[in-house]
Coordinates of C-alpha atoms in Angstrom, one line a residue:
Chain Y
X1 CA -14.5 -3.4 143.5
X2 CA -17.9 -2.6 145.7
X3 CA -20.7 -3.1 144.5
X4 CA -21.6 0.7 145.1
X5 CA -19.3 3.1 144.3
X6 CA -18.5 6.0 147.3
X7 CA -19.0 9.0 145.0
X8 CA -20.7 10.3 141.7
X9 CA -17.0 10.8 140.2
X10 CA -16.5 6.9 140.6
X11 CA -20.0 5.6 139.9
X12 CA -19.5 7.5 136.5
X13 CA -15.9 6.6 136.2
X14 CA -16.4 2.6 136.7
X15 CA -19.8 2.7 134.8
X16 CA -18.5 0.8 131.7
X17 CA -17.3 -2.0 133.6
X18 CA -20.6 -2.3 135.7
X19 CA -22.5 -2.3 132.4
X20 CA -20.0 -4.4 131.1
X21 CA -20.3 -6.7 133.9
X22 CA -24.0 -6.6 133.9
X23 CA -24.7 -7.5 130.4
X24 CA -22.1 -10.6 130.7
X25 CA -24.5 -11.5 133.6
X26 CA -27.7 -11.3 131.8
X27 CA -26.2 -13.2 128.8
X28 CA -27.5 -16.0 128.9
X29 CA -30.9 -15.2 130.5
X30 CA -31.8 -12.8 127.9
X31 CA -30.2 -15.5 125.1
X32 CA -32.5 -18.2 126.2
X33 CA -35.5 -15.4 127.4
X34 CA -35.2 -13.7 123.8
X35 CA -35.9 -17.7 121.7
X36 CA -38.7 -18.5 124.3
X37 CA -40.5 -15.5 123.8
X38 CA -39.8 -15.6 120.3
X39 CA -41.6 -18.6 119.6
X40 CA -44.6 -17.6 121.5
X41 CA -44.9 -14.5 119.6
X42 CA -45.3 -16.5 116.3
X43 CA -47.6 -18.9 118.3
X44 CA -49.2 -15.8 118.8
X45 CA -49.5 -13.8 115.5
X46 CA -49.6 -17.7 113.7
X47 CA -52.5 -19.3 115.5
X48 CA -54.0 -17.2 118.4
X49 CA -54.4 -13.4 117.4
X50 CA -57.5 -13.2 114.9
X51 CA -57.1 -12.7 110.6
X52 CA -57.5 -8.8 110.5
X53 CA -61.2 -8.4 108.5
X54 CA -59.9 -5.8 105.9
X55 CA -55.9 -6.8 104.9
X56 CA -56.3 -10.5 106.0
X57 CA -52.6 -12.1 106.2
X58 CA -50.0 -9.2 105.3
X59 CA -51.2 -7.5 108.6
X60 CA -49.3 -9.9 110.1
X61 CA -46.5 -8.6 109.1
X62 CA -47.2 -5.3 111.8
X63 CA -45.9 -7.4 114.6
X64 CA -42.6 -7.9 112.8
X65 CA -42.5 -4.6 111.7
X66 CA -43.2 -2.1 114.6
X67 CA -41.2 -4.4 116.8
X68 CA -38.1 -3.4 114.4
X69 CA -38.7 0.1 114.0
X70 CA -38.8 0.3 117.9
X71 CA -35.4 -1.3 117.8
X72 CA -34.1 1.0 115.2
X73 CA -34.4 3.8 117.3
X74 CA -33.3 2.2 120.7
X75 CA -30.1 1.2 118.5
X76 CA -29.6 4.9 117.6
X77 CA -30.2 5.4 121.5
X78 CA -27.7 3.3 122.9
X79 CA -25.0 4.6 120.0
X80 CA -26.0 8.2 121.1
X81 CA -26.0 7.6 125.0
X82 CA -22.2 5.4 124.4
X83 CA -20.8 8.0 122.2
X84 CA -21.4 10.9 124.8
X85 CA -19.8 8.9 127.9
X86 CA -16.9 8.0 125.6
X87 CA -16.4 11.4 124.9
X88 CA -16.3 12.4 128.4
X89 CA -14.9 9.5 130.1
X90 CA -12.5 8.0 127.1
X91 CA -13.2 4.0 128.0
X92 CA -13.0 2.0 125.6
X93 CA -15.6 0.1 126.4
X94 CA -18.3 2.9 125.6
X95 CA -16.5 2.7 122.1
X96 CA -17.3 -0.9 121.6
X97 CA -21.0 0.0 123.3
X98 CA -21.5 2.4 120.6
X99 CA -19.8 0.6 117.6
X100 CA -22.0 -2.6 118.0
X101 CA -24.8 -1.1 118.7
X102 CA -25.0 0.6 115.2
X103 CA -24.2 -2.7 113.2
X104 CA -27.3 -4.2 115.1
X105 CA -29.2 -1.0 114.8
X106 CA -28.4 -1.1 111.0
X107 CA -29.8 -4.2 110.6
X108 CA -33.0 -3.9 112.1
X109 CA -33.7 -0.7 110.0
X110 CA -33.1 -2.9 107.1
X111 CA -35.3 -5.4 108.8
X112 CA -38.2 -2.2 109.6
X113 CA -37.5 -0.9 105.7
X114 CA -38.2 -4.9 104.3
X115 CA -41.1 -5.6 106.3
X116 CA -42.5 -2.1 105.7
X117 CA -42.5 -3.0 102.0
X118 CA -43.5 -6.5 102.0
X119 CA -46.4 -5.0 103.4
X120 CA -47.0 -1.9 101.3
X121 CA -47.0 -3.6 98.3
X122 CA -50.2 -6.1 99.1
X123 CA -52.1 -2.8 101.4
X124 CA -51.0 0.0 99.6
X125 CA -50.7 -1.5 96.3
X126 CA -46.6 -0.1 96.2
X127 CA -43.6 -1.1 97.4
X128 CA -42.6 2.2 98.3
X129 CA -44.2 6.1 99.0
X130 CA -42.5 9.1 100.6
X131 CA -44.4 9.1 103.8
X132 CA -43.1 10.8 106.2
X133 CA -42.1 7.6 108.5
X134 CA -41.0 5.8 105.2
X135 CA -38.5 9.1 104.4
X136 CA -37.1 9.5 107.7
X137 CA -36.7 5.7 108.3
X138 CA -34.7 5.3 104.9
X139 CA -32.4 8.7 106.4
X140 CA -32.2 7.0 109.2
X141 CA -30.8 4.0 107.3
X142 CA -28.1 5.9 105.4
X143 CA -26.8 8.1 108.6
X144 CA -26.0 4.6 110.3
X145 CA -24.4 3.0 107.0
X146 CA -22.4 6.5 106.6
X147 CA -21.4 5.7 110.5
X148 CA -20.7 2.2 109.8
X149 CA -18.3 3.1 106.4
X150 CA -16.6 6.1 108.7
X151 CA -15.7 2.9 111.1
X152 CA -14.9 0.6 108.5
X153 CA -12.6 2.9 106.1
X154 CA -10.8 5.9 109.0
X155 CA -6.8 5.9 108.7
X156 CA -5.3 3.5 111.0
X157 CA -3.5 6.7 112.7
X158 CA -6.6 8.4 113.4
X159 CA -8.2 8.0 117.1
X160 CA -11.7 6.4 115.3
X161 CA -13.4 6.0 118.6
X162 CA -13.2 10.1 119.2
X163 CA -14.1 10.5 115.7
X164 CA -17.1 8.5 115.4
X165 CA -18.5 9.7 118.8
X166 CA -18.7 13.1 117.8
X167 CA -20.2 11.7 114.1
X168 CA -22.5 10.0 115.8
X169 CA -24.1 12.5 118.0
X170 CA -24.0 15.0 115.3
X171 CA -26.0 12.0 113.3
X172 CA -28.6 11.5 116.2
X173 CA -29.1 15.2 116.7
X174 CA -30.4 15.9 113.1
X175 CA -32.7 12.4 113.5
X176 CA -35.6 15.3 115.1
X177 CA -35.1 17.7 112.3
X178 CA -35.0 15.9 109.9
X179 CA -38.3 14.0 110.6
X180 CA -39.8 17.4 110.8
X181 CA -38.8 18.5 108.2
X182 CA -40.0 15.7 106.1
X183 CA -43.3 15.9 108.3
X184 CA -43.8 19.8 106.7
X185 CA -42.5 18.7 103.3
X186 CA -45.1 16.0 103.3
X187 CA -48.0 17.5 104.5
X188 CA -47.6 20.4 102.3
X189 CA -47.9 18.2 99.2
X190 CA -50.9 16.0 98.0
X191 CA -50.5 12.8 99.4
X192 CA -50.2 10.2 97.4
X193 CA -53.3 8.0 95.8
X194 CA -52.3 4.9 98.1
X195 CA -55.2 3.6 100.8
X196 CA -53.6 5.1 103.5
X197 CA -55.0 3.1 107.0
X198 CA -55.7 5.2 110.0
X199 CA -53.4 4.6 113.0
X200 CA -52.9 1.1 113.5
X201 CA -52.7 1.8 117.5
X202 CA -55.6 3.9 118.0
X203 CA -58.4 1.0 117.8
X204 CA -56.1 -2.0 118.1
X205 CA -58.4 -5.0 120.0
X206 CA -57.2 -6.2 122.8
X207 CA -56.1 -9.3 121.1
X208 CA -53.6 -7.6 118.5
X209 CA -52.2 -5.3 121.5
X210 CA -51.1 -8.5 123.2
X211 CA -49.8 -10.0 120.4
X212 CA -47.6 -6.9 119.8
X213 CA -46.2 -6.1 123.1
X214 CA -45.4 -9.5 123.7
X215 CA -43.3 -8.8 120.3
X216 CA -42.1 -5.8 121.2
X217 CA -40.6 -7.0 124.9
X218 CA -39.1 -10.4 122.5
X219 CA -37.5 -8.3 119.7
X220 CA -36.0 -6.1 122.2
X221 CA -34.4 -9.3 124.1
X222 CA -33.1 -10.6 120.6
X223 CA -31.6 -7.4 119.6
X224 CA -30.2 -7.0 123.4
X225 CA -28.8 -10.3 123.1
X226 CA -27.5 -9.9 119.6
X227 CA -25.9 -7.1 120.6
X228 CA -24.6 -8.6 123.7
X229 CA -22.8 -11.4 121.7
X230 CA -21.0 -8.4 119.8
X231 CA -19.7 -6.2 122.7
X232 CA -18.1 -9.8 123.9
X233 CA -16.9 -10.9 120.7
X234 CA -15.4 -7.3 120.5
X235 CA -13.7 -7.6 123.7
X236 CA -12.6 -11.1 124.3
X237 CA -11.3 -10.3 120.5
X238 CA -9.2 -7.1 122.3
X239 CA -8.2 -9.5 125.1
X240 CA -6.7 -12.0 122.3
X241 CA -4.9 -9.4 120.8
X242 CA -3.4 -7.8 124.4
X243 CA -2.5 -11.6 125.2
X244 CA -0.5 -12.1 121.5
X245 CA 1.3 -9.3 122.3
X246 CA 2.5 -10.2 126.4
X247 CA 3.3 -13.6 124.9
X248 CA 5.6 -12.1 121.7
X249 CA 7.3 -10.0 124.1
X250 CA 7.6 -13.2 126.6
X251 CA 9.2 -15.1 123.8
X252 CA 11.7 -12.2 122.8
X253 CA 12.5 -11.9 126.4
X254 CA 13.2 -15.4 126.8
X255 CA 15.2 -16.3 123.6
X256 CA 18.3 -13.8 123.5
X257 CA 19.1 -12.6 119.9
Chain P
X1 CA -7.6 33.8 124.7
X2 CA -10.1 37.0 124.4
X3 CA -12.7 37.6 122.6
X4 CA -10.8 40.0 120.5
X5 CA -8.1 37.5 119.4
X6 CA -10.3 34.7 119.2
X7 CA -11.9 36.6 116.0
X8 CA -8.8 38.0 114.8
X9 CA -7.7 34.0 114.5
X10 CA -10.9 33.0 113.0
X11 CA -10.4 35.7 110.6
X12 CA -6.4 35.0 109.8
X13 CA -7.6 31.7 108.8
X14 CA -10.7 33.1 106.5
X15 CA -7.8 35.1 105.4
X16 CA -5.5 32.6 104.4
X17 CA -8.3 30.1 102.8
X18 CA -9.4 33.1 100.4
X19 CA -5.9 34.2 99.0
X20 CA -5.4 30.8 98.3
X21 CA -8.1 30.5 96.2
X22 CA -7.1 33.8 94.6
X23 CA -4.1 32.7 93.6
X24 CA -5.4 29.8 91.8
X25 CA -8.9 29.7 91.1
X26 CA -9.3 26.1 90.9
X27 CA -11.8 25.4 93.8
X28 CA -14.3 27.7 92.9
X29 CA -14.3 27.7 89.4
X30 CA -14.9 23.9 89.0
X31 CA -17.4 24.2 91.5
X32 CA -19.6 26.7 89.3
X33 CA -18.7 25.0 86.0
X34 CA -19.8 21.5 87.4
X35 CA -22.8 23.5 89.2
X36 CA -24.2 24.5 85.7
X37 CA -23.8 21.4 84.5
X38 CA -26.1 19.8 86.9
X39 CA -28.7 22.0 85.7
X40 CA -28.3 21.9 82.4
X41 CA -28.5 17.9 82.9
X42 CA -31.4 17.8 84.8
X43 CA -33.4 19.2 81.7
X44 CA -32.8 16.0 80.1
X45 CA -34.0 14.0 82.7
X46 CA -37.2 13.5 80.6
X47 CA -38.0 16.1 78.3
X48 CA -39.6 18.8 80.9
X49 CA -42.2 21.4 79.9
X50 CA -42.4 24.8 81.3
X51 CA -44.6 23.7 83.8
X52 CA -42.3 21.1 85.4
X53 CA -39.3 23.3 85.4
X54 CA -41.1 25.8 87.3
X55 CA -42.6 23.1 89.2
X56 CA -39.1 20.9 90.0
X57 CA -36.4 23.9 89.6
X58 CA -36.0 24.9 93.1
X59 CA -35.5 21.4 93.7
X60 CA -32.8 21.1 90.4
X61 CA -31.1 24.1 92.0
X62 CA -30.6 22.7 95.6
X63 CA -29.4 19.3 93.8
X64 CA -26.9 21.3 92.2
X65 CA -25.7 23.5 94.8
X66 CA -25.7 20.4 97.1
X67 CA -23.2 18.5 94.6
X68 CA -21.1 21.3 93.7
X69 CA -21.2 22.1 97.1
X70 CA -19.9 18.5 98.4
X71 CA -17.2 18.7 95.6
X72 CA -15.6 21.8 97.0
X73 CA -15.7 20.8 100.3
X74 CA -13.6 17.8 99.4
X75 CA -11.1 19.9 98.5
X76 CA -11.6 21.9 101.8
X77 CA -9.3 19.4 104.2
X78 CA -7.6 17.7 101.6
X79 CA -5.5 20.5 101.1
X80 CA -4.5 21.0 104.7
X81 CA -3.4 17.6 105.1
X82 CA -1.1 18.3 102.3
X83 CA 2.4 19.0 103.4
X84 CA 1.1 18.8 107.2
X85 CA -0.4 22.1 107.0
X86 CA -2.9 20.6 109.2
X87 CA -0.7 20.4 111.7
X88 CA 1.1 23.0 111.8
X89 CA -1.8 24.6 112.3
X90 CA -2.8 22.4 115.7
X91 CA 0.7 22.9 116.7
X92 CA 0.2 26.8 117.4
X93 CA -2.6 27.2 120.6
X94 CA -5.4 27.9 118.9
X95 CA -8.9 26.9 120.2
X96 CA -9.7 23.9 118.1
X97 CA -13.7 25.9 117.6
X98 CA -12.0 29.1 116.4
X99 CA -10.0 26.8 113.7
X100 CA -13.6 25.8 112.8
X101 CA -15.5 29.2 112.8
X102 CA -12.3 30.4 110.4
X103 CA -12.9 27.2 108.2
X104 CA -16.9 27.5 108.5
X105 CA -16.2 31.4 107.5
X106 CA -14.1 30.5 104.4
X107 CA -16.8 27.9 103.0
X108 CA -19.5 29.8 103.5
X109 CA -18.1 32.6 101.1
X110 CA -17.1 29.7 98.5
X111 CA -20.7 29.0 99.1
X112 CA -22.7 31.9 98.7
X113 CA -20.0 32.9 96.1
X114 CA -20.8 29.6 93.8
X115 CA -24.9 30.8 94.6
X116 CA -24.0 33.9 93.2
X117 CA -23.0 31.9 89.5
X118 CA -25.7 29.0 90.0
X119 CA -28.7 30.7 91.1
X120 CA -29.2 33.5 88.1
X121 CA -28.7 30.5 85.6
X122 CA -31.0 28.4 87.1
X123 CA -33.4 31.1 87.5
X124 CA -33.4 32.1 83.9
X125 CA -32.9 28.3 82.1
X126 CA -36.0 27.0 84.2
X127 CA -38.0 30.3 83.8
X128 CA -38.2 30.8 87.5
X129 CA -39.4 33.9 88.6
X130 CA -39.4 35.2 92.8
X131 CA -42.6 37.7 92.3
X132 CA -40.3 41.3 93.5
X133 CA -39.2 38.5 96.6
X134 CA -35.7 39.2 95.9
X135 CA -34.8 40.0 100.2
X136 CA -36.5 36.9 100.9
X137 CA -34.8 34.6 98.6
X138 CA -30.7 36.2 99.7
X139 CA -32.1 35.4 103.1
X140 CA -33.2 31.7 102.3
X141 CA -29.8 31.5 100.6
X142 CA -27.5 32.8 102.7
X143 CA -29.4 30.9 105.5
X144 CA -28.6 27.6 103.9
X145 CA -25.4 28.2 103.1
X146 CA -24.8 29.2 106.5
X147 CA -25.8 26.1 107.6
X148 CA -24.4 23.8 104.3
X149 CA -21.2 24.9 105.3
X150 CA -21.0 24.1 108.7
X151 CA -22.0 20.5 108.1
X152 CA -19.4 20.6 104.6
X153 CA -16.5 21.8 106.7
X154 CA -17.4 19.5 110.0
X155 CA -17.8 16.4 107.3
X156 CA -14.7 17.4 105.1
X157 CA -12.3 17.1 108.3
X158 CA -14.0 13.8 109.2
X159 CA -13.4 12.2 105.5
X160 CA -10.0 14.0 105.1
X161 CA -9.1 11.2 107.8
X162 CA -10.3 8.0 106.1
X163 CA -8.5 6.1 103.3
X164 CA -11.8 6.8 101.2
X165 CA -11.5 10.5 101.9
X166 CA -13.7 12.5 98.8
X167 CA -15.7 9.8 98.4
X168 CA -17.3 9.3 101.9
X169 CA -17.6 12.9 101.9
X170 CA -21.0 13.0 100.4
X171 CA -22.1 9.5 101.8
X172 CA -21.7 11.6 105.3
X173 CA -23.0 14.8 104.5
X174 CA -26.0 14.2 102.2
X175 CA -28.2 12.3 104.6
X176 CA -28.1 15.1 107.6
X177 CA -28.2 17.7 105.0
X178 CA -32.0 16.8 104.0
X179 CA -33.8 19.6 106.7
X180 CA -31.4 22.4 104.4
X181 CA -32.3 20.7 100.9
X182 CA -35.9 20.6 101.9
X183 CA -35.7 24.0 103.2
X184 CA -34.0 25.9 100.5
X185 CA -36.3 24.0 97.8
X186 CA -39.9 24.0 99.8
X187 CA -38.9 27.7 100.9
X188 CA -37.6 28.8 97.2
X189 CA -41.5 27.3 95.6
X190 CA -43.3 29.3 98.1
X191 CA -41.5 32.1 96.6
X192 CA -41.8 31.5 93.1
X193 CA -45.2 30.8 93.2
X194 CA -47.6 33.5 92.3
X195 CA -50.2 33.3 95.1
X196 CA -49.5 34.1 98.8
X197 CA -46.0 33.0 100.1
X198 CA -47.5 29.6 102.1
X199 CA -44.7 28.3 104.6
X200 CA -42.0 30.2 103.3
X201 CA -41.5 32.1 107.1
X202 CA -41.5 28.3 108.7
X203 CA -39.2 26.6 106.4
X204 CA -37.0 29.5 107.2
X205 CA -37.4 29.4 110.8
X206 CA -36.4 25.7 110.5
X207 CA -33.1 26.5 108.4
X208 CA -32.2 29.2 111.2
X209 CA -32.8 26.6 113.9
X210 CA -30.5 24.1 111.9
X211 CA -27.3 26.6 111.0
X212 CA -27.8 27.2 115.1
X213 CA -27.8 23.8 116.2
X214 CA -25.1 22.3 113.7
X215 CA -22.6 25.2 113.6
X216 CA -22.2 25.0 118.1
X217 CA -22.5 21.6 118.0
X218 CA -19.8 21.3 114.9
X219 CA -17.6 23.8 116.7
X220 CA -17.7 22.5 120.0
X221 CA -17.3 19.0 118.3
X222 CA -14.6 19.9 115.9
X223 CA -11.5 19.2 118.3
X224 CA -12.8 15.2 118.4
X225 CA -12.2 15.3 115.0
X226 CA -9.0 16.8 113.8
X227 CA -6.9 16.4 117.2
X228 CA -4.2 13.2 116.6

């Protein structure tokens, strides 16, 4: 295979494999890229970036938190972006792209929803309050576990990889609506008696805005890498099952009834 | 396949969905019954005073219409995976998006058809009370169940596939039905209130945009879902 394909049918046609091909590459790079930077970011947030003067320690937990909330929606991205090429071109591979990419992007909503109230509860004095991030994040959380149990529980003669594409652009579509319409809902009500903090990223010293884009470039190299390891568990797990399969019909060749 | 026949198809199929349920009113019938039910339970969800149910109502009604809504649509595939109806009804070259406009056509009756029970008991057993805005709430209701039914029929296919059918059903559908339950309730208080009808026109506008989006993207999606 060139390494540049001769026409826009091709490039599109072979683009799983490049990706494929690519991420195998960067493996290990990104593996050992993602811990280094990990550690520095809690050298970081531990010992370098200064105690904020109002919340004090829980406003540590921000560079955990935003980090994952990125992720969540990069996740929902990737699962979008796969699920349209699969529909169009039919590679597996775009399946598994999608597929994986929701399990990790399921966990790192459950990582954003955690932190989120780990920190509520010291700052806002509650563990939970339908803000409009809050509301949409928890949506957000059930659409990819509804995607996830779709997966887990389709009949095993239904094409699930056509099936959950479509699911899951439908899913990412109504993302947008339904954060505005949570936006209007919420802003049409009181708001609730919490101490609600101004943007965090509006007058963020320079110190904290290190700290957190250093975290946001390490959490995206973990959840690349996590969800690296699970395209190529998913295919060498494939490649098993094509190779049982030559060798039973190797065997039955060979040994005449 | 023209325009002309492409309707005449959807229509068969609306057709066929609606003598079924003539002939045994089993679909619908729960649906109400279990709709009032929800409503009627929701009163004893803490001892509410007048106040409160004018206050939470619309919200009780949409929680109703939302559950009896799911439980119909369960029905909706179920049924044509019985006896292969299903497909048969792939076999004969039909456009996969006209199957679903017929299917979207026949829920959205049982829908506005189960409002038609659900919304004069809710109105009168929480003491709710539109002000003379009786055009502007059909619209808000017919809106939503325009748009209700496009995601019920897209989700009941989609479930009607998996070994937990019914009961993925609403795992699916309720999370990307939140812009229509918000909608229908935020739009319905604006209404009941007494003073000016605040945001009523916007949460409208957003249930329009919603039946739009959803009921091409549901068509033109539909094939992925049903096709073998």
């Amino acid at each position: 295979m060139r390494w540049w394909p001769g026409s826009w049918g091709q490039f599109w046609r072979t683009l799983d494999g490049r990706v494929y091909h690519g991420l195998m590459w960067a493996r290990p790079w990104i593996g050992w890229l993602a811990a280094g930077l990990m550690i520095a970011v809690f050298g970081l947030v531990f010992w370098w970036v200064p105690l904020e003067a109002i919340q004090g320690w829980p406003q540590k937990i921000f560079y955990i938190h935003v980090p994952s909330a990125w992720i969540t929606y990069a996740a929902f991205g990737v699962v979008f972006v796969s699920s349209i090429l699969y529909l169009w071109q039919r590679a597996p591979l775009w399946d598994v792209y999608a597929r994986t990419a929701a399990e990790v992007g399921f966990l790192f909503t459950t990582l954003t929803l955690a932190t989120g109230m780990m920190w509520g509860k010291p700052i806002w004095g509650t563990y939970w309050t339908w803000d409009a991030r809050l509301t949409t994040t928890l949506i957000l959380w059930f659409i990819y576990g509804g995607y996830l149990l779709l997966r887990a529980y389709a009949r095993p003669d239904v094409d699930v990889a056509r099936m959950a594409a479509i699911v899951g652009i439908v899913g990412f579509l109504d993302v947008p609506i339904i954060h505005l319409s949570v936006l209007w809902w919420r802003t049409l009500h009181p708001q609730p008696v919490v101490m609600i903090l101004d943007d965090p990223g509006g007058g963020l010293p320079a110190s904290m805005l290190i700290t957190l884009l250093v975290s946001l470039v390490a959490f995206s190299l973990v959840f690349a890498w996590l969800w690296i390891q699970r395209v190529w568990q998913e295919r060498t797990a494939e490649n098993l099952a094509l190779l049982e399969t030559l060798l039973e019909r190797r065997v039955r060749e060979e040994s005449p009834a | 396949m023209g325009g002309g026949v492409r309707a005449a198809t959807a229509l068969a199929i609306l057709a066929k969905d609606l003598r079924l349920e003539v002939r045994r009113v089993e679909s619908l019938g729960t649906m109400a019954v279990f709709g009032v039910l929800v409503v009627v339970i929701f009163v004893f969800a803490g001892d509410p005073t007048p106040e409160d149910l004018s206050r939470l109502g619309p919200g009780a009604l949409w929680v109703a219409f939302l559950f009896a809504g799911a439980l119909g649509f369960g029905r909706w595939f179920a049924a044509e995976e019985r006896n292969a109806a299903l497909q048969g009804m792939l076999l004969t070259p039909v456009d996969r998006g006209v199957l679903f406009l017929g299917k979207w056509a026949g829920a959205t009756t049982f829908l506005l058809l189960l409002e038609l029970v659900l919304v004069p008991v809710a109105l009168t057993m929480y003491g709710l009370d539109p002000h003379g805005a009786w055009l502007e709430l059909a619209l808000l209701l017919v809106v939503v169940a325009v748009g209700y039914a496009a995601l019920g029929t897209f989700f009941a296919a989609v479930a009607a596939r998996t070994t937990a059918g019914e009961l993925l059903l609403p795992v699916l559908l309720f999370p990307l039905s939140v812009p229509l339950v918000l909608a229908g309730a935020e739009g319905g208080q604006a209404l009941f209130q007494a003073g000016p009808r605040e945001g009523y026109w916007d949460w409208l506008g957003l249930a329009v945009a919603f039946d739009v989006i959803f009921g091409t993207v549901c068509a033109i999606g539909f094939e992925h879902v049903i096709e073998e």
